Amino acid sequence: MMQMKKYKLNKGVFIAIEGIDGAGKTTQVQRLKEYFQRKNLIVNTFKEPTDGHYGQLIREIAKTGRHLYTPEEELNLFLMDRKEDCEKNINPALAKNELVIMDRYYHSNIAYQGALGIDRELIQSKNEKIAIIPDLVIILDCAVRVGLARIKYSRNETPNHFENEHYLQKVKKIFQAMSGPNIQVVNSTPDEDTVFNHVRNIVNDMIAPYLIETDEQQDLFGTTENTPTYKFSEN
Ligand code: TYD
């Protein structure tokens, strides 16, 4: 068994995992978390919409229907939810040089509310005024039918009002058209191990310049102490 080296970060590193419903975001976020915890990093994972006041309202809309809100009002709810998430969760963790991994962030806003007809650049600029830009955005891309089938059969859930096929086709197209130095699109049709290999390689390349080897064992409360070394398999 290979000894896993211990690391810490010399700055907060911020990664967002994005994609249509059923693309596999939650699974990949969890696997990244476990992988980097084994390297001794403090890993924060946050999900949007959040469980806060605005996030709960958004989930209610997803369940009952969107007819009571205009697309602009819907956009504003996501923005307020995200602003709160940044202030309460994301910015403090980054300020402590920790790793932050998002299960959805503002590229979902551009894709989902953009698919309702709101100007994408406007959504982006509103977000970048209130929310920090990620170091890396990984967009998991699969066919809408594959995503919807995963929701129905694997999760045993009925798709909600954000999850109809026609709408998600538009969302997918917007995600696919995104480009930029911090954006990578990964085909998430294959099995989760194959997708994780790909995702992990991209994240490892991006994070490498910020990793410092250390002997210290960091505990989950953010303090550090010296402890005996553990053995983990390198995967
Ligand atoms: P989702 O991640 O599917 O939550 P859950 O796993 O609890 O169902 O998010 C709910 C929906 O919110 C999803 O269909 C995408 C949508 N959404 C937007 O429309 N805009 C946004 O900015 C975000 C973050 C999500």
Tab-separated table of C-alpha atoms and ligand atoms in Angstrom:
chain	number	residue	atom	x	y	z
A	1	MET	CA	0.000	0.000	0.000
A	2	MET	CA	1.332	3.407	-0.916
A	3	GLN	CA	1.595	6.066	1.748
A	4	MET	CA	-0.627	9.042	0.960
A	5	LYS	CA	1.311	12.259	1.352
A	6	LYS	CA	-0.158	15.049	3.442
A	7	TYR	CA	-0.780	18.489	2.018
A	8	LYS	CA	-2.190	21.862	2.848
A	9	LEU	CA	-3.107	24.736	0.542
A	10	ASN	CA	-1.281	28.026	0.239
A	11	LYS	CA	-4.551	29.740	-0.770
A	12	GLY	CA	-8.265	28.956	-0.707
A	13	VAL	CA	-9.167	26.907	-3.779
A	14	PHE	CA	-12.661	27.118	-5.191
A	15	ILE	CA	-14.207	24.483	-7.463
A	16	ALA	CA	-17.775	24.282	-8.800
A	17	ILE	CA	-19.320	21.115	-10.205
A	18	GLU	CA	-22.121	21.855	-12.642
A	19	GLY	CA	-24.454	20.169	-15.085
A	20	ILE	CA	-28.070	19.273	-15.786
A	21	ASP	CA	-30.170	17.313	-13.313
A	22	GLY	CA	-28.993	13.706	-13.059
A	23	ALA	CA	-25.567	14.475	-14.570
A	24	GLY	CA	-23.845	13.054	-11.475
A	25	LYS	CA	-22.750	16.203	-9.625
A	26	THR	CA	-23.507	15.051	-6.095
A	27	THR	CA	-21.632	11.754	-6.549
A	28	GLN	CA	-18.557	13.450	-7.997
A	29	VAL	CA	-18.538	16.154	-5.307
A	30	GLN	CA	-18.627	13.465	-2.613
A	31	ARG	CA	-15.812	11.489	-4.269
A	32	LEU	CA	-13.634	14.586	-4.617
A	33	LYS	CA	-14.252	15.382	-0.966
A	34	GLU	CA	-13.146	11.931	0.177
A	35	TYR	CA	-10.139	11.970	-2.145
A	36	PHE	CA	-8.809	15.308	-0.899
A	37	GLN	CA	-9.575	14.522	2.734
A	38	ARG	CA	-7.289	11.520	2.339
A	39	LYS	CA	-4.583	13.979	1.331
A	40	ASN	CA	-5.294	15.773	4.626
A	41	LEU	CA	-6.967	18.843	3.118
A	42	ILE	CA	-9.902	20.505	4.859
A	43	VAL	CA	-12.704	20.158	2.320
A	44	ASN	CA	-15.941	22.134	2.453
A	45	THR	CA	-18.787	21.060	0.203
A	46	PHE	CA	-21.782	23.335	-0.267
A	47	LYS	CA	-24.925	22.833	-2.306
A	48	GLU	CA	-27.063	25.439	-4.067
A	49	PRO	CA	-29.903	26.084	-3.711
A	50	THR	CA	-29.015	26.078	-0.007
A	51	ASP	CA	-31.109	25.132	3.010
A	52	GLY	CA	-31.419	28.828	3.928
A	53	HIS	CA	-34.527	30.993	3.692
A	54	TYR	CA	-34.272	31.672	-0.051
A	55	GLY	CA	-33.110	28.154	-0.843
A	56	GLN	CA	-36.170	26.698	0.847
A	57	LEU	CA	-38.443	29.001	-1.118
A	58	ILE	CA	-36.750	27.877	-4.345
A	59	ARG	CA	-37.300	24.208	-3.470
A	60	GLU	CA	-40.957	24.967	-2.809
A	61	ILE	CA	-41.204	26.494	-6.309
A	62	ALA	CA	-39.473	23.449	-7.786
A	63	LYS	CA	-42.126	21.249	-6.171
A	64	THR	CA	-45.277	23.285	-6.746
A	65	GLY	CA	-44.593	25.047	-10.050
A	66	ARG	CA	-43.012	28.200	-11.348
A	67	HIS	CA	-46.124	30.085	-12.463
A	68	LEU	CA	-46.227	32.458	-9.460
A	69	TYR	CA	-42.842	33.986	-10.233
A	70	THR	CA	-41.454	35.772	-13.271
A	71	PRO	CA	-38.064	34.563	-14.562
A	72	GLU	CA	-36.529	37.771	-13.159
A	73	GLU	CA	-37.987	37.101	-9.712
A	74	GLU	CA	-36.726	33.549	-9.877
A	75	LEU	CA	-33.264	34.805	-10.832
A	76	ASN	CA	-33.318	37.178	-7.867
A	77	LEU	CA	-34.171	34.387	-5.441
A	78	PHE	CA	-31.159	32.378	-6.621
A	79	LEU	CA	-28.972	35.480	-6.384
A	80	MET	CA	-30.052	36.212	-2.820
A	81	ASP	CA	-29.526	32.587	-1.853
A	82	ARG	CA	-26.040	32.647	-3.386
A	83	LYS	CA	-25.102	35.952	-1.755
A	84	GLU	CA	-25.954	34.481	1.629
A	85	ASP	CA	-24.021	31.283	0.830
A	86	CYS	CA	-20.936	33.334	-0.113
A	87	GLU	CA	-21.073	35.469	3.004
A	88	LYS	CA	-21.846	32.676	5.470
A	89	ASN	CA	-20.020	29.673	4.028
A	90	ILE	CA	-17.855	30.112	0.959
A	91	ASN	CA	-15.824	33.267	1.650
A	92	PRO	CA	-14.900	32.355	5.255
A	93	ALA	CA	-13.661	28.897	4.172
A	94	LEU	CA	-11.585	30.351	1.322
A	95	ALA	CA	-10.147	32.951	3.690
A	96	LYS	CA	-8.834	30.062	5.824
A	97	ASN	CA	-7.041	28.574	2.768
A	98	GLU	CA	-9.423	25.641	2.614
A	99	LEU	CA	-10.789	23.751	-0.362
A	100	VAL	CA	-14.384	24.582	-1.307
A	101	ILE	CA	-16.340	22.359	-3.682
A	102	MET	CA	-19.768	23.481	-4.862
A	103	ASP	CA	-22.609	21.219	-5.932
A	104	ARG	CA	-24.036	23.864	-8.331
A	105	TYR	CA	-23.099	27.531	-8.371
A	106	TYR	CA	-23.741	30.467	-10.659
A	107	HIS	CA	-23.159	28.648	-13.941
A	108	SER	CA	-26.428	26.857	-13.089
A	109	ASN	CA	-27.972	30.298	-12.841
A	110	ILE	CA	-26.707	31.218	-16.318
A	111	ALA	CA	-27.939	27.933	-17.810
A	112	TYR	CA	-31.307	27.457	-16.046
A	113	GLN	CA	-32.457	31.072	-15.912
A	114	GLY	CA	-30.804	31.743	-19.300
A	115	ALA	CA	-33.012	28.951	-20.673
A	116	LEU	CA	-36.009	31.013	-19.492
A	117	GLY	CA	-34.889	33.799	-21.821
A	118	ILE	CA	-32.900	36.077	-19.496
A	119	ASP	CA	-29.725	37.487	-21.043
A	120	ARG	CA	-26.813	35.240	-20.071
A	121	GLU	CA	-24.262	38.020	-19.805
A	122	LEU	CA	-26.570	39.917	-17.510
A	123	ILE	CA	-26.954	36.858	-15.262
A	124	GLN	CA	-23.185	36.390	-15.235
A	125	SER	CA	-22.432	40.011	-14.372
A	126	LYS	CA	-25.071	40.122	-11.607
A	127	ASN	CA	-23.504	37.006	-10.128
A	128	GLU	CA	-19.933	38.190	-10.392
A	129	LYS	CA	-20.894	41.288	-8.403
A	130	ILE	CA	-22.019	39.236	-5.407
A	131	ALA	CA	-20.180	35.925	-5.792
A	132	ILE	CA	-16.533	35.006	-6.073
A	133	ILE	CA	-15.399	33.489	-9.406
A	134	PRO	CA	-14.341	29.828	-9.089
A	135	ASP	CA	-10.796	28.699	-9.900
A	136	LEU	CA	-12.338	25.790	-11.780
A	137	VAL	CA	-15.805	24.949	-13.085
A	138	ILE	CA	-16.389	21.357	-14.196
A	139	ILE	CA	-19.526	20.897	-16.260
A	140	LEU	CA	-20.726	17.285	-16.257
A	141	ASP	CA	-22.404	16.649	-19.570
A	142	CYS	CA	-24.733	13.795	-20.482
A	143	ALA	CA	-27.859	13.365	-22.578
A	144	VAL	CA	-30.988	14.806	-20.968
A	145	ARG	CA	-32.660	11.400	-21.138
A	146	VAL	CA	-29.736	9.799	-19.336
A	147	GLY	CA	-29.980	12.422	-16.575
A	148	LEU	CA	-33.741	12.089	-16.232
A	149	ALA	CA	-33.506	8.297	-16.173
A	150	ARG	CA	-30.975	8.532	-13.324
A	151	ILE	CA	-33.383	10.713	-11.359
A	152	LYS	CA	-36.347	8.411	-11.937
A	153	TYR	CA	-34.710	5.029	-11.468
A	154	SER	CA	-31.599	5.422	-9.327
A	155	ARG	CA	-32.911	8.077	-6.977
A	156	ASN	CA	-36.485	6.886	-7.139
A	157	GLU	CA	-37.742	10.476	-7.370
A	158	THR	CA	-40.293	12.098	-9.614
A	159	PRO	CA	-38.670	14.871	-11.667
A	160	ASN	CA	-39.661	18.361	-10.386
A	161	HIS	CA	-40.696	21.472	-12.306
A	162	PHE	CA	-37.109	22.315	-13.274
A	163	GLU	CA	-36.681	18.870	-14.725
A	164	ASN	CA	-38.718	18.577	-17.922
A	165	GLU	CA	-37.026	17.317	-21.034
A	166	HIS	CA	-37.645	20.211	-23.390
A	167	TYR	CA	-36.414	22.783	-20.872
A	168	LEU	CA	-33.372	20.710	-19.902
A	169	GLN	CA	-32.365	20.455	-23.591
A	170	LYS	CA	-32.028	24.241	-23.601
A	171	VAL	CA	-30.167	24.199	-20.285
A	172	LYS	CA	-27.775	21.559	-21.622
A	173	LYS	CA	-27.064	23.585	-24.778
A	174	ILE	CA	-26.182	26.642	-22.706
A	175	PHE	CA	-23.893	24.606	-20.449
A	176	GLN	CA	-22.197	23.066	-23.503
A	177	ALA	CA	-21.576	26.454	-25.058
A	178	MET	CA	-19.779	27.775	-21.970
A	179	SER	CA	-16.084	28.346	-22.342
A	180	GLY	CA	-13.330	30.132	-20.501
A	181	PRO	CA	-9.941	29.510	-18.933
A	182	ASN	CA	-11.576	28.078	-15.770
A	183	ILE	CA	-14.216	25.914	-17.475
A	184	GLN	CA	-13.951	22.234	-18.434
A	185	VAL	CA	-16.706	20.059	-19.859
A	186	VAL	CA	-16.560	16.359	-18.927
A	187	ASN	CA	-18.695	13.655	-20.527
A	188	SER	CA	-20.605	12.112	-17.619
A	189	THR	CA	-22.356	9.369	-19.573
A	190	PRO	CA	-19.911	6.580	-18.486
A	191	ASP	CA	-19.882	4.889	-15.070
A	192	GLU	CA	-18.962	6.934	-12.006
A	193	ASP	CA	-15.391	5.535	-11.701
A	194	THR	CA	-14.543	6.556	-15.262
A	195	VAL	CA	-16.018	10.001	-14.762
A	196	PHE	CA	-14.230	10.378	-11.432
A	197	ASN	CA	-10.857	9.528	-13.000
A	198	HIS	CA	-11.347	12.287	-15.492
A	199	VAL	CA	-12.611	14.806	-12.928
A	200	ARG	CA	-9.814	13.991	-10.467
A	201	ASN	CA	-7.132	14.476	-13.132
A	202	ILE	CA	-8.476	17.901	-14.027
A	203	VAL	CA	-8.700	18.976	-10.385
A	204	ASN	CA	-5.223	17.615	-9.575
A	205	ASP	CA	-3.696	19.618	-12.438
A	206	MET	CA	-5.410	22.791	-11.330
A	207	ILE	CA	-4.659	22.436	-7.629
A	208	ALA	CA	-0.997	21.345	-7.940
A	209	PRO	CA	0.547	24.853	-7.756
A	210	TYR	CA	-1.259	25.533	-4.489
A	211	LEU	CA	-0.338	22.348	-2.620
A	212	ILE	CA	2.363	22.349	0.032
A	213	GLU	CA	3.579	19.110	1.568
A	214	THR	CA	3.242	19.050	5.328
A	215	ASP	CA	3.750	16.733	8.327
A	216	GLU	CA	0.840	18.277	10.118
A	217	GLN	CA	-2.418	16.464	10.587
A	218	GLN	CA	-5.226	19.002	10.221
A	219	ASP	CA	-8.348	18.345	12.199
A	220	LEU	CA	-11.828	19.196	11.035
A	221	PHE	CA	-12.056	22.236	13.279
A	222	GLY	CA	-9.401	24.008	11.299
A	223	THR	CA	-6.626	23.811	13.903
A	224	THR	CA	-3.495	21.803	13.236
A	225	GLU	CA	-1.612	19.348	15.373
A	226	ASN	CA	1.063	16.711	14.937
A	227	THR	CA	-0.313	13.188	14.924
A	228	PRO	CA	1.032	9.802	13.803
A	229	THR	CA	0.841	9.257	10.060
A	230	TYR	CA	-1.960	7.146	8.630
A	231	LYS	CA	-1.764	4.806	5.695
A	232	PHE	CA	-4.188	5.292	2.834
A	233	SER	CA	-4.278	3.656	-0.532
A	234	GLU	CA	-3.451	6.047	-3.359
A	235	ASN	CA	-6.306	5.934	-5.845
B	1	TYD	P1	-30.836	20.451	-7.427
B	1	TYD	O1	-29.362	20.481	-7.405
B	1	TYD	O2	-31.486	19.535	-8.408
B	1	TYD	O3	-31.401	20.166	-5.985
B	1	TYD	P2	-32.000	18.780	-5.446
B	1	TYD	O4	-30.912	17.759	-5.650
B	1	TYD	O5	-32.281	19.085	-4.006
B	1	TYD	O6	-33.221	18.513	-6.268
B	1	TYD	O7	-31.349	21.938	-7.658
B	1	TYD	C1	-32.734	22.249	-7.786
B	1	TYD	C2	-32.992	22.947	-9.102
B	1	TYD	O8	-32.548	24.312	-9.051
B	1	TYD	C3	-32.275	22.314	-10.272
B	1	TYD	O9	-33.230	21.765	-11.164
B	1	TYD	C4	-31.545	23.449	-10.930
B	1	TYD	C5	-32.124	24.681	-10.345
B	1	TYD	N1	-31.190	25.840	-10.255
B	1	TYD	C6	-31.452	26.964	-11.021
B	1	TYD	O10	-32.444	26.991	-11.789
B	1	TYD	N2	-30.622	28.062	-10.907
B	1	TYD	C7	-29.558	28.070	-10.063
B	1	TYD	O11	-28.843	29.095	-9.974
B	1	TYD	C8	-29.285	26.892	-9.264
B	1	TYD	C9	-28.140	26.871	-8.305
B	1	TYD	C10	-30.137	25.797	-9.397
